[in-house]
Amino acid sequence: DYHWWWRSFLTSGFTAVYLLIYCIHFFMTKLNIEDAASTFLYFGYTLIMVFLFFLLT
């Protein structure tokens, strides 16, 4: 049964979803960013970080 590979990969990588939810929560509650370019940069770098975290965990 080779399907366990994908389950184990997605289970450990799902931690990145929690990281993304926390980054969105942090953006909404703690940061005071109103500029569209700054928001784009924040979420751009956040998505890169979350993607790498997904692959490396």
Backbone as a chain_set.jsonl record, in Angstrom:
{"seq": "DYHWWWRSFLTSGFTAVYLLIYCIHFFMTKLNIEDAASTFLYFGYTLIMVFLFFLLT", "coords": {"N": [[0.844, -1.186, 0.0], [0.969, 1.896, -1.122], [-0.171, 4.338, -0.63], [0.104, 5.48, 1.867], [2.258, 7.152, 1.886], [1.508, 9.66, 0.848], [-0.394, 10.445, 2.75], [1.178, 10.668, 5.076], [2.914, 12.673, 4.274], [1.16, 14.853, 3.84], [-0.024, 15.089, 6.351], [2.034, 15.906, 8.116], [2.751, 18.222, 6.778], [0.519, 19.772, 7.059], [0.743, 21.372, 9.222], [1.695, 23.741, 8.311], [-0.577, 25.038, 7.434], [-1.766, 25.806, 9.809], [0.174, 27.643, 10.571], [-0.185, 29.574, 8.563], [-2.798, 30.425, 9.172], [-2.301, 31.554, 11.674], [-0.579, 33.657, 10.917], [-2.314, 35.249, 9.414], [-4.133, 35.923, 11.416], [-2.384, 37.348, 13.105], [-1.77, 39.467, 11.416], [-4.257, 40.734, 11.214], [-4.837, 41.464, 13.88], [-2.562, 42.506, 15.288], [-0.751, 43.929, 13.626], [-0.434, 47.099, 12.048], [-0.962, 47.79, 9.301], [-1.737, 49.568, 6.481], [-1.265, 50.157, 3.877], [-1.455, 49.076, 0.513], [0.668, 47.953, -0.92], [2.444, 47.165, 1.093], [0.871, 45.277, 2.393], [0.639, 43.394, 0.351], [3.339, 42.605, 0.112], [3.754, 41.526, 2.687], [1.948, 39.31, 2.746], [2.874, 37.974, 0.513], [5.547, 37.196, 1.183], [4.846, 35.72, 3.414], [3.36, 33.602, 2.307], [5.37, 32.352, 0.81], [7.057, 31.525, 2.895], [5.308, 29.806, 4.273], [4.838, 27.857, 2.325], [7.428, 26.762, 2.017], [7.763, 25.812, 4.608], [5.78, 23.889, 4.603], [6.852, 22.063, 2.777], [9.23, 21.297, 4.02], [8.659, 20.164, 6.478]], "CA": [[0.0, 0.0, 0.0], [1.828, 3.065, -1.266], [-0.925, 5.564, -0.355], [0.48, 6.04, 3.155], [3.252, 8.196, 1.66], [0.835, 10.952, 0.713], [-1.015, 10.782, 4.037], [2.206, 11.111, 6.013], [3.418, 13.949, 3.773], [0.159, 15.891, 4.061], [-0.273, 15.249, 7.778], [3.078, 16.752, 8.692], [2.731, 19.509, 6.104], [-0.667, 20.535, 7.431], [1.167, 22.35, 10.218], [1.852, 25.003, 7.598], [-1.891, 25.688, 7.391], [-1.895, 26.484, 11.094], [1.058, 28.804, 10.512], [-0.847, 30.568, 7.723], [-3.915, 30.981, 9.94], [-1.74, 32.439, 12.689], [-0.067, 34.865, 10.259], [-3.482, 36.073, 9.085], [-4.614, 36.452, 12.697], [-1.41, 38.349, 13.536], [-1.933, 40.626, 10.543], [-5.515, 41.419, 11.533], [-4.95, 41.948, 15.255], [-1.384, 43.179, 15.84], [-0.093, 44.841, 12.694], [-1.203, 48.275, 11.65], [-0.57, 48.034, 7.913], [-2.869, 50.049, 5.69], [-0.834, 50.324, 2.499], [-1.684, 47.869, -0.283], [1.953, 47.351, -1.275], [2.958, 46.495, 2.294], [0.041, 44.089, 2.59], [1.041, 42.436, -0.677], [4.643, 42.07, 0.492], [3.592, 40.687, 3.88], [1.338, 38.03, 2.397], [3.751, 37.294, -0.437], [6.599, 36.519, 1.938], [4.211, 34.735, 4.284], [3.039, 32.417, 1.506], [6.632, 31.668, 0.508], [7.494, 30.875, 4.123], [4.391, 28.706, 4.563], [5.091, 26.806, 1.338], [8.673, 26.093, 2.386], [7.496, 25.078, 5.846], [5.007, 22.713, 4.197], [7.729, 21.092, 2.124], [10.352, 20.863, 4.85], [8.277, 19.467, 7.717]], "C": [[0.888, 1.248, 0.0], [1.106, 4.372, -0.942], [-0.554, 6.197, 0.977], [1.508, 7.149, 2.986], [2.589, 9.561, 1.612], [0.184, 11.379, 2.017], [0.02, 11.3, 5.017], [2.781, 12.458, 5.579], [2.439, 15.074, 4.077], [-0.121, 16.122, 5.54], [0.778, 16.135, 8.421], [3.085, 18.135, 8.052], [1.551, 20.373, 6.475], [-0.379, 21.535, 8.55], [1.344, 23.72, 9.572], [0.529, 25.748, 7.483], [-2.146, 26.427, 8.696], [-1.019, 27.733, 11.147], [0.432, 29.914, 9.677], [-2.009, 31.221, 8.458], [-3.401, 31.927, 11.015], [-1.22, 33.732, 12.069], [-1.206, 35.796, 9.862], [-4.05, 36.7, 10.347], [-3.693, 37.557, 13.212], [-1.543, 39.623, 12.709], [-3.172, 41.434, 10.927], [-5.504, 42.074, 12.909], [-3.779, 42.798, 15.71], [-0.763, 44.211, 14.907], [-1.023, 45.981, 12.309], [-0.768, 48.68, 10.241], [-1.811, 48.433, 7.131], [-2.535, 50.187, 4.215], [-0.985, 49.001, 1.741], [-0.371, 47.176, -0.64], [2.556, 46.602, -0.089], [2.172, 45.227, 2.592], [0.419, 43.002, 1.595], [2.386, 41.799, -0.338], [4.54, 41.138, 1.693], [3.032, 39.323, 3.505], [2.148, 37.272, 1.352], [4.853, 36.523, 0.265], [6.03, 35.47, 2.886], [3.889, 33.465, 3.508], [4.288, 31.646, 1.103], [7.114, 30.89, 1.723], [6.618, 29.662, 4.451], [4.617, 27.55, 3.587], [6.372, 26.039, 1.665], [8.512, 25.284, 3.665], [6.708, 23.806, 5.552], [5.913, 21.639, 3.603], [8.77, 20.504, 3.068], [9.948, 20.176, 6.147], [7.759, 18.083, 7.42]], "O": [[1.482, 1.596, 1.02], [1.734, 5.43, -0.98], [-0.875, 7.365, 1.197], [1.623, 8.011, 3.858], [3.047, 10.507, 2.253], [0.207, 12.562, 2.356], [-0.235, 12.277, 5.722], [3.101, 13.295, 6.423], [2.85, 16.143, 4.527], [-0.425, 17.246, 5.94], [0.44, 17.029, 9.197], [3.395, 19.121, 8.721], [1.567, 21.58, 6.237], [-1.174, 22.443, 8.792], [1.16, 24.745, 10.228], [0.521, 26.978, 7.44], [-2.676, 27.538, 8.695], [-1.421, 28.757, 11.7], [0.515, 31.084, 10.052], [-2.19, 32.436, 8.378], [-3.991, 32.982, 11.249], [-1.405, 34.804, 12.646], [-1.068, 37.015, 9.967], [-4.41, 37.878, 10.35], [-4.165, 38.584, 13.699], [-1.44, 40.729, 13.242], [-3.137, 42.664, 10.959], [-6.104, 43.134, 13.089], [-3.987, 43.747, 16.467], [-0.298, 45.257, 15.361], [-2.243, 45.824, 12.257], [-0.267, 49.785, 10.028], [-2.811, 47.716, 7.124], [-3.436, 50.322, 3.388], [-0.676, 47.935, 2.274], [-0.305, 45.947, -0.66], [3.117, 45.519, -0.258], [2.746, 44.217, 2.999], [0.509, 41.828, 1.953], [2.554, 40.589, -0.486], [5.168, 40.08, 1.716], [3.58, 38.294, 3.902], [2.107, 36.042, 1.316], [5.073, 35.344, -0.015], [6.664, 34.444, 3.131], [4.123, 32.363, 4.005], [4.268, 30.416, 1.058], [7.531, 29.738, 1.605], [7.125, 28.617, 4.857], [4.589, 26.387, 3.989], [6.397, 24.811, 1.598], [9.066, 24.191, 3.786], [6.937, 22.768, 6.174], [5.757, 20.453, 3.892], [9.15, 19.341, 2.93], [10.81, 19.653, 6.853], [7.391, 17.351, 8.339]]}, "num_chains": 1, "name": "protein.A"}
